[in-house]
PDB file of C-alpha atoms in Angstrom:
ATOM      1  CA  ASP A 118    -107.320  40.655 -55.362  1.00  0.00           C
ATOM      2  CA  THR A 119    -103.846  39.695 -56.518  1.00  0.00           C
ATOM      3  CA  ALA A 120    -103.556  35.921 -56.754  1.00  0.00           C
ATOM      4  CA  VAL A 121     -99.835  35.697 -55.982  1.00  0.00           C
ATOM      5  CA  SER A 122     -98.383  38.703 -54.263  1.00  0.00           C
ATOM      6  CA  GLN A 123     -94.794  39.234 -53.333  1.00  0.00           C
ATOM      7  CA  THR A 124     -93.117  42.059 -51.492  1.00  0.00           C
ATOM      8  CA  PRO A 125     -91.144  44.141 -51.892  1.00  0.00           C
ATOM      9  CA  LYS A 126     -91.222  44.861 -55.615  1.00  0.00           C
ATOM     10  CA  TYR A 127     -87.793  46.484 -55.484  1.00  0.00           C
ATOM     11  CA  LEU A 128     -85.011  45.776 -53.036  1.00  0.00           C
ATOM     12  CA  VAL A 129     -81.718  47.657 -53.089  1.00  0.00           C
ATOM     13  CA  THR A 130     -79.149  46.674 -50.502  1.00  0.00           C
ATOM     14  CA  GLN A 131     -75.468  46.497 -49.735  1.00  0.00           C
ATOM     15  CA  MET A 132     -73.291  43.439 -50.006  1.00  0.00           C
ATOM     16  CA  GLY A 133     -73.197  41.396 -46.855  1.00  0.00           C
ATOM     17  CA  ASN A 134     -76.687  42.335 -45.699  1.00  0.00           C
ATOM     18  CA  ASP A 135     -79.485  39.881 -44.954  1.00  0.00           C
ATOM     19  CA  LYS A 136     -82.849  40.376 -46.627  1.00  0.00           C
ATOM     20  CA  SER A 137     -86.191  38.635 -47.020  1.00  0.00           C
ATOM     21  CA  ILE A 138     -88.784  38.504 -49.766  1.00  0.00           C
ATOM     22  CA  LYS A 139     -92.307  37.547 -48.859  1.00  0.00           C
ATOM     23  CA  CYS A 140     -94.839  35.693 -50.982  1.00  0.00           C
ATOM     24  CA  GLU A 141     -98.473  34.898 -50.430  1.00  0.00           C
ATOM     25  CA  GLN A 142    -101.040  33.205 -52.633  1.00  0.00           C
ATOM     26  CA  ASN A 143    -104.780  33.306 -52.166  1.00  0.00           C
ATOM     27  CA  LEU A 144    -105.616  30.650 -54.733  1.00  0.00           C
ATOM     28  CA  GLY A 145    -105.737  27.758 -52.326  1.00  0.00           C
ATOM     29  CA  HIS A 146    -102.873  26.089 -54.187  1.00  0.00           C
ATOM     30  CA  ASP A 147    -100.826  23.334 -52.610  1.00  0.00           C
ATOM     31  CA  THR A 148     -97.458  24.135 -54.184  1.00  0.00           C
ATOM     32  CA  MET A 149     -95.347  27.254 -54.219  1.00  0.00           C
ATOM     33  CA  TYR A 150     -92.062  28.019 -55.954  1.00  0.00           C
ATOM     34  CA  TRP A 151     -89.221  30.458 -56.093  1.00  0.00           C
ATOM     35  CA  TYR A 152     -87.616  31.202 -59.444  1.00  0.00           C
ATOM     36  CA  LYS A 153     -84.627  33.385 -60.202  1.00  0.00           C
ATOM     37  CA  GLN A 154     -84.472  35.357 -63.447  1.00  0.00           C
ATOM     38  CA  ASP A 155     -81.048  36.647 -64.354  1.00  0.00           C
ATOM     39  CA  SER A 156     -80.151  39.667 -66.439  1.00  0.00           C
ATOM     40  CA  LYS A 157     -80.489  37.610 -69.617  1.00  0.00           C
ATOM     41  CA  LYS A 158     -84.039  36.669 -68.657  1.00  0.00           C
ATOM     42  CA  PHE A 159     -83.141  33.057 -67.967  1.00  0.00           C
ATOM     43  CA  LEU A 160     -85.583  31.529 -65.481  1.00  0.00           C
ATOM     44  CA  LYS A 161     -84.277  28.940 -63.089  1.00  0.00           C
ATOM     45  CA  ILE A 162     -86.105  27.185 -60.316  1.00  0.00           C
ATOM     46  CA  MET A 163     -84.699  27.521 -56.831  1.00  0.00           C
ATOM     47  CA  PHE A 164     -87.177  25.847 -54.514  1.00  0.00           C
ATOM     48  CA  SER A 165     -90.623  24.384 -54.398  1.00  0.00           C
ATOM     49  CA  TYR A 166     -92.790  23.549 -51.412  1.00  0.00           C
ATOM     50  CA  ASN A 167     -95.889  21.395 -51.326  1.00  0.00           C
ATOM     51  CA  ASN A 168     -98.049  21.870 -48.246  1.00  0.00           C
ATOM     52  CA  LYS A 169     -95.071  23.243 -46.334  1.00  0.00           C
ATOM     53  CA  GLU A 170     -92.865  20.325 -47.393  1.00  0.00           C
ATOM     54  CA  LEU A 171     -89.700  21.046 -49.379  1.00  0.00           C
ATOM     55  CA  ILE A 172     -89.932  19.289 -52.736  1.00  0.00           C
ATOM     56  CA  ILE A 173     -87.270  20.890 -54.890  1.00  0.00           C
ATOM     57  CA  ASN A 174     -84.024  22.336 -53.653  1.00  0.00           C
ATOM     58  CA  GLU A 175     -81.881  23.099 -56.645  1.00  0.00           C
ATOM     59  CA  THR A 176     -78.202  23.907 -56.488  1.00  0.00           C
ATOM     60  CA  VAL A 177     -78.599  27.110 -54.613  1.00  0.00           C
ATOM     61  CA  PRO A 178     -76.113  28.488 -52.076  1.00  0.00           C
ATOM     62  CA  ASN A 179     -77.187  27.740 -48.529  1.00  0.00           C
ATOM     63  CA  ARG A 180     -77.302  31.493 -47.950  1.00  0.00           C
ATOM     64  CA  PHE A 181     -80.774  31.163 -49.490  1.00  0.00           C
ATOM     65  CA  SER A 182     -83.310  29.703 -47.118  1.00  0.00           C
ATOM     66  CA  PRO A 183     -86.990  29.337 -47.949  1.00  0.00           C
ATOM     67  CA  LYS A 184     -89.540  29.264 -45.176  1.00  0.00           C
ATOM     68  CA  SER A 185     -93.131  28.143 -45.523  1.00  0.00           C
ATOM     69  CA  PRO A 186     -95.166  28.874 -42.391  1.00  0.00           C
ATOM     70  CA  ASP A 187     -98.283  27.576 -44.121  1.00  0.00           C
ATOM     71  CA  LYS A 188     -99.237  26.504 -47.602  1.00  0.00           C
ATOM     72  CA  ALA A 189    -100.297  30.003 -48.576  1.00  0.00           C
ATOM     73  CA  HIS A 190     -96.923  31.562 -47.794  1.00  0.00           C
ATOM     74  CA  LEU A 191     -93.400  30.942 -49.016  1.00  0.00           C
ATOM     75  CA  ASN A 192     -90.790  33.445 -47.965  1.00  0.00           C
ATOM     76  CA  LEU A 193     -87.210  33.649 -49.160  1.00  0.00           C
ATOM     77  CA  HIS A 194     -84.467  34.739 -46.816  1.00  0.00           C
ATOM     78  CA  ILE A 195     -81.034  35.552 -48.147  1.00  0.00           C
ATOM     79  CA  ASN A 196     -77.993  35.890 -45.909  1.00  0.00           C
ATOM     80  CA  SER A 197     -74.755  37.679 -46.678  1.00  0.00           C
ATOM     81  CA  LEU A 198     -75.905  39.078 -49.998  1.00  0.00           C
ATOM     82  CA  GLU A 199     -73.435  39.057 -52.865  1.00  0.00           C
ATOM     83  CA  LEU A 200     -73.275  41.027 -56.100  1.00  0.00           C
ATOM     84  CA  GLY A 201     -74.201  37.915 -58.061  1.00  0.00           C
ATOM     85  CA  ASP A 202     -77.494  37.661 -56.216  1.00  0.00           C
ATOM     86  CA  SER A 203     -78.782  40.649 -58.160  1.00  0.00           C
ATOM     87  CA  ALA A 204     -81.703  39.356 -60.206  1.00  0.00           C
ATOM     88  CA  VAL A 205     -85.464  39.278 -60.341  1.00  0.00           C
ATOM     89  CA  TYR A 206     -86.982  36.710 -58.020  1.00  0.00           C
ATOM     90  CA  PHE A 207     -90.391  35.311 -58.847  1.00  0.00           C
ATOM     91  CA  CYS A 208     -92.750  33.495 -56.579  1.00  0.00           C
ATOM     92  CA  ALA A 209     -95.268  31.164 -58.211  1.00  0.00           C
ATOM     93  CA  SER A 210     -97.917  28.685 -57.206  1.00  0.00           C
ATOM     94  CA  SER A 211     -99.741  25.722 -58.710  1.00  0.00           C
ATOM     95  CA  GLN A 212    -102.510  23.412 -57.661  1.00  0.00           C
ATOM     96  CA  GLY A 213    -100.672  20.115 -57.946  1.00  0.00           C
ATOM     97  CA  ARG A 214     -97.614  18.748 -56.226  1.00  0.00           C
ATOM     98  CA  THR A 215     -95.250  19.444 -59.103  1.00  0.00           C
ATOM     99  CA  ALA A 216     -95.243  21.655 -62.141  1.00  0.00           C
ATOM    100  CA  THR A 217     -95.668  18.697 -64.498  1.00  0.00           C
ATOM    101  CA  ASN A 218     -98.907  19.576 -66.147  1.00  0.00           C
ATOM    102  CA  GLU A 219     -99.813  22.534 -64.031  1.00  0.00           C
ATOM    103  CA  LYS A 220    -100.366  26.085 -64.979  1.00  0.00           C
ATOM    104  CA  LEU A 221     -98.167  28.292 -62.827  1.00  0.00           C
ATOM    105  CA  PHE A 222     -99.419  31.552 -61.411  1.00  0.00           C
ATOM    106  CA  PHE A 223     -96.596  34.017 -60.945  1.00  0.00           C
ATOM    107  CA  GLY A 224     -96.155  37.003 -58.714  1.00  0.00           C
ATOM    108  CA  SER A 225     -94.975  40.265 -60.217  1.00  0.00           C
ATOM    109  CA  GLY A 226     -91.372  39.705 -59.196  1.00  0.00           C
ATOM    110  CA  THR A 227     -88.911  41.305 -56.811  1.00  0.00           C
ATOM    111  CA  GLN A 228     -86.008  43.093 -58.409  1.00  0.00           C
ATOM    112  CA  LEU A 229     -83.051  42.677 -56.074  1.00  0.00           C
ATOM    113  CA  SER A 230     -80.040  44.920 -56.605  1.00  0.00           C
ATOM    114  CA  VAL A 231     -76.969  44.284 -54.503  1.00  0.00           C
ATOM    115  CA  LEU A 232     -74.508  47.168 -54.457  1.00  0.00           C
TER     116      LEU A 232
ATOM    117  CA  ALA B 179     -81.862  15.656 -70.243  1.00  0.00           C
ATOM    118  CA  GLN B 180     -84.534  18.179 -70.976  1.00  0.00           C
ATOM    119  CA  LYS B 181     -83.898  21.307 -72.995  1.00  0.00           C
ATOM    120  CA  VAL B 182     -85.894  24.114 -74.575  1.00  0.00           C
ATOM    121  CA  THR B 183     -84.387  26.280 -77.287  1.00  0.00           C
ATOM    122  CA  GLN B 184     -85.791  29.584 -78.404  1.00  0.00           C
ATOM    123  CA  ALA B 185     -83.329  30.601 -81.071  1.00  0.00           C
ATOM    124  CA  GLN B 186     -84.875  34.011 -81.666  1.00  0.00           C
ATOM    125  CA  THR B 187     -83.590  36.338 -78.984  1.00  0.00           C
ATOM    126  CA  GLU B 188     -85.385  39.432 -80.258  1.00  0.00           C
ATOM    127  CA  ILE B 189     -87.960  40.066 -82.958  1.00  0.00           C
ATOM    128  CA  SER B 190     -89.392  43.366 -84.137  1.00  0.00           C
ATOM    129  CA  VAL B 191     -92.467  43.642 -86.306  1.00  0.00           C
ATOM    130  CA  VAL B 192     -94.669  46.454 -87.435  1.00  0.00           C
ATOM    131  CA  GLU B 193     -98.178  46.493 -86.047  1.00  0.00           C
ATOM    132  CA  LYS B 194    -100.629  44.272 -87.917  1.00  0.00           C
ATOM    133  CA  GLU B 195     -97.925  41.978 -89.202  1.00  0.00           C
ATOM    134  CA  ASP B 196     -98.015  38.290 -88.334  1.00  0.00           C
ATOM    135  CA  VAL B 197     -95.133  36.886 -86.327  1.00  0.00           C
ATOM    136  CA  THR B 198     -94.077  33.366 -85.365  1.00  0.00           C
ATOM    137  CA  LEU B 199     -92.014  32.584 -82.299  1.00  0.00           C
ATOM    138  CA  ASP B 200     -90.079  29.359 -82.536  1.00  0.00           C
ATOM    139  CA  CYS B 201     -89.640  26.773 -79.815  1.00  0.00           C
ATOM    140  CA  VAL B 202     -87.714  23.525 -80.110  1.00  0.00           C
ATOM    141  CA  TYR B 203     -87.568  21.074 -77.254  1.00  0.00           C
ATOM    142  CA  GLU B 204     -85.598  17.967 -76.344  1.00  0.00           C
ATOM    143  CA  THR B 205     -86.697  15.167 -74.093  1.00  0.00           C
ATOM    144  CA  ARG B 206     -86.573  11.396 -73.978  1.00  0.00           C
ATOM    145  CA  ASP B 207     -89.788  11.207 -72.007  1.00  0.00           C
ATOM    146  CA  THR B 208     -92.798  10.102 -73.994  1.00  0.00           C
ATOM    147  CA  THR B 209     -95.197  11.982 -71.752  1.00  0.00           C
ATOM    148  CA  TYR B 210     -94.558  15.663 -71.443  1.00  0.00           C
ATOM    149  CA  TYR B 211     -96.247  19.041 -71.523  1.00  0.00           C
ATOM    150  CA  LEU B 212     -95.429  22.197 -73.388  1.00  0.00           C
ATOM    151  CA  PHE B 213     -96.275  25.713 -72.313  1.00  0.00           C
ATOM    152  CA  TRP B 214     -96.054  29.274 -73.441  1.00  0.00           C
ATOM    153  CA  TYR B 215     -95.855  32.159 -70.988  1.00  0.00           C
ATOM    154  CA  LYS B 216     -95.902  35.883 -71.693  1.00  0.00           C
ATOM    155  CA  GLN B 217     -93.885  38.394 -69.679  1.00  0.00           C
ATOM    156  CA  PRO B 218     -95.084  41.926 -70.479  1.00  0.00           C
ATOM    157  CA  PRO B 219     -93.067  44.994 -69.452  1.00  0.00           C
ATOM    158  CA  SER B 220     -94.850  44.965 -66.085  1.00  0.00           C
ATOM    159  CA  GLY B 221     -92.802  41.844 -65.311  1.00  0.00           C
ATOM    160  CA  GLU B 222     -95.352  39.241 -64.287  1.00  0.00           C
ATOM    161  CA  LEU B 223     -95.364  35.986 -66.228  1.00  0.00           C
ATOM    162  CA  VAL B 224     -98.749  35.059 -67.602  1.00  0.00           C
ATOM    163  CA  PHE B 225     -99.772  31.589 -68.709  1.00  0.00           C
ATOM    164  CA  LEU B 226    -100.920  31.338 -72.329  1.00  0.00           C
ATOM    165  CA  ILE B 227    -101.273  27.682 -73.218  1.00  0.00           C
ATOM    166  CA  ARG B 228    -100.503  24.110 -72.195  1.00  0.00           C
ATOM    167  CA  ARG B 229    -100.357  21.093 -74.507  1.00  0.00           C
ATOM    168  CA  ASN B 230     -99.640  17.472 -73.695  1.00  0.00           C
ATOM    169  CA  SER B 231     -97.468  15.238 -75.824  1.00  0.00           C
ATOM    170  CA  PHE B 232    -100.388  13.099 -76.973  1.00  0.00           C
ATOM    171  CA  ASP B 233    -102.374  15.932 -78.431  1.00  0.00           C
ATOM    172  CA  GLU B 234    -100.890  17.283 -81.615  1.00  0.00           C
ATOM    173  CA  GLN B 235    -103.888  19.280 -82.621  1.00  0.00           C
ATOM    174  CA  ASN B 236    -103.075  22.848 -83.325  1.00  0.00           C
ATOM    175  CA  GLU B 237    -104.867  25.407 -81.265  1.00  0.00           C
ATOM    176  CA  ILE B 238    -106.220  28.833 -82.011  1.00  0.00           C
ATOM    177  CA  SER B 239    -107.285  31.400 -79.482  1.00  0.00           C
ATOM    178  CA  GLY B 240    -108.212  34.702 -81.030  1.00  0.00           C
ATOM    179  CA  ARG B 241    -105.129  36.117 -82.706  1.00  0.00           C
ATOM    180  CA  TYR B 242    -102.919  33.454 -81.103  1.00  0.00           C
ATOM    181  CA  SER B 243    -102.247  30.048 -82.576  1.00  0.00           C
ATOM    182  CA  TRP B 244     -99.898  27.235 -81.695  1.00  0.00           C
ATOM    183  CA  ASN B 245     -98.392  24.619 -83.988  1.00  0.00           C
ATOM    184  CA  PHE B 246     -97.225  21.484 -82.212  1.00  0.00           C
ATOM    185  CA  GLN B 247     -95.179  19.067 -84.336  1.00  0.00           C
ATOM    186  CA  LYS B 248     -93.664  16.062 -82.604  1.00  0.00           C
ATOM    187  CA  SER B 249     -91.777  15.087 -85.757  1.00  0.00           C
ATOM    188  CA  THR B 250     -89.651  18.204 -85.460  1.00  0.00           C
ATOM    189  CA  SER B 251     -89.962  18.604 -81.672  1.00  0.00           C
ATOM    190  CA  SER B 252     -91.355  22.057 -82.136  1.00  0.00           C
ATOM    191  CA  PHE B 253     -94.112  24.062 -80.518  1.00  0.00           C
ATOM    192  CA  ASN B 254     -94.287  27.346 -82.378  1.00  0.00           C
ATOM    193  CA  PHE B 255     -96.455  30.297 -81.488  1.00  0.00           C
ATOM    194  CA  THR B 256     -97.963  32.632 -84.061  1.00  0.00           C
ATOM    195  CA  ILE B 257     -99.541  35.996 -83.396  1.00  0.00           C
ATOM    196  CA  THR B 258    -101.736  37.215 -86.215  1.00  0.00           C
ATOM    197  CA  ALA B 259    -102.228  40.932 -86.843  1.00  0.00           C
ATOM    198  CA  SER B 260     -99.851  41.874 -84.037  1.00  0.00           C
ATOM    199  CA  GLN B 261    -100.650  44.756 -81.743  1.00  0.00           C
ATOM    200  CA  VAL B 262     -98.479  46.971 -79.571  1.00  0.00           C
ATOM    201  CA  VAL B 263     -99.873  45.223 -76.478  1.00  0.00           C
ATOM    202  CA  ASP B 264     -98.277  42.022 -77.723  1.00  0.00           C
ATOM    203  CA  SER B 265     -94.854  43.495 -76.990  1.00  0.00           C
ATOM    204  CA  ALA B 266     -93.376  41.238 -74.325  1.00  0.00           C
ATOM    205  CA  VAL B 267     -90.908  38.465 -73.674  1.00  0.00           C
ATOM    206  CA  TYR B 268     -92.384  35.092 -74.516  1.00  0.00           C
ATOM    207  CA  PHE B 269     -91.183  31.918 -72.865  1.00  0.00           C
ATOM    208  CA  CYS B 270     -91.645  28.381 -74.062  1.00  0.00           C
ATOM    209  CA  ALA B 271     -91.417  25.704 -71.381  1.00  0.00           C
ATOM    210  CA  LEU B 272     -91.335  21.927 -71.169  1.00  0.00           C
ATOM    211  CA  SER B 273     -92.357  19.743 -68.265  1.00  0.00           C
ATOM    212  CA  VAL B 274     -91.884  16.023 -67.853  1.00  0.00           C
ATOM    213  CA  VAL B 275     -93.381  13.553 -65.453  1.00  0.00           C
ATOM    214  CA  THR B 276     -90.106  12.147 -64.192  1.00  0.00           C
ATOM    215  CA  GLY B 277     -88.201  13.785 -61.379  1.00  0.00           C
ATOM    216  CA  ALA B 278     -89.184  16.498 -59.004  1.00  0.00           C
ATOM    217  CA  ASN B 279     -87.627  19.386 -60.883  1.00  0.00           C
ATOM    218  CA  ASN B 280     -89.487  18.923 -64.078  1.00  0.00           C
ATOM    219  CA  LEU B 281     -90.250  22.306 -65.596  1.00  0.00           C
ATOM    220  CA  PHE B 282     -87.703  23.784 -67.968  1.00  0.00           C
ATOM    221  CA  PHE B 283     -87.913  27.211 -69.534  1.00  0.00           C
ATOM    222  CA  GLY B 284     -86.377  28.449 -72.747  1.00  0.00           C
ATOM    223  CA  THR B 285     -84.405  31.670 -72.701  1.00  0.00           C
ATOM    224  CA  GLY B 286     -87.294  33.695 -74.072  1.00  0.00           C
ATOM    225  CA  THR B 287     -87.945  35.750 -77.192  1.00  0.00           C
ATOM    226  CA  ARG B 288     -88.416  39.487 -76.833  1.00  0.00           C
ATOM    227  CA  LEU B 289     -91.098  40.672 -79.238  1.00  0.00           C
ATOM    228  CA  THR B 290     -91.409  44.355 -80.023  1.00  0.00           C
ATOM    229  CA  VAL B 291     -94.397  45.498 -82.007  1.00  0.00           C
ATOM    230  CA  ILE B 292     -93.798  48.874 -83.581  1.00  0.00           C
ATOM    231  CA  PRO B 293     -96.830  51.101 -84.063  1.00  0.00           C
TER     232      PRO B 293
END
């Protein structure tokens, strides 16, 4: 069983479209995250949720909207996709409320290509 | 402000050679945690180690060892007798107890082990 699973693995779409990436964890963790990894491999946090409550909301365009229906799921919806949104998006989870001293478990990533 | 610097962008070694990946961090917090993550070609980030700021003991796990030196703010990672399977991007990360967004990644070092 995959601990943190995200779908789809690849997403190719046109500018202006709306798309969603789904993430589920079966570890019983309380906190989930979305990270963006750019073409230079730089990892930057976007959001974190603890028990469905938004904890971190970094400087991300409001076209990005996370949704956590329950603590095992954190989906990412992106409106009006732009070329600059092309990146790999990682979902992660941890047991505690923040990533302070927690080991993060990552999904395998979703490579988003906006044409 | 928190910062993690991995000055080595790419390293290539021949199989069985030893290699050290450097990590230098900056923080004014006295309590913090340091991590290493591995990102193999499959894309998923995998946790390797976590150290807290009060424990400067070096650690060895098989062919992997970590050298934590507060005096130089460094947390270097050495792979002994490298193998092709060690080829990956390695990320050093720092987390602090203050603030909600408290996990900061370096830009990664791409290690290629040549058979």
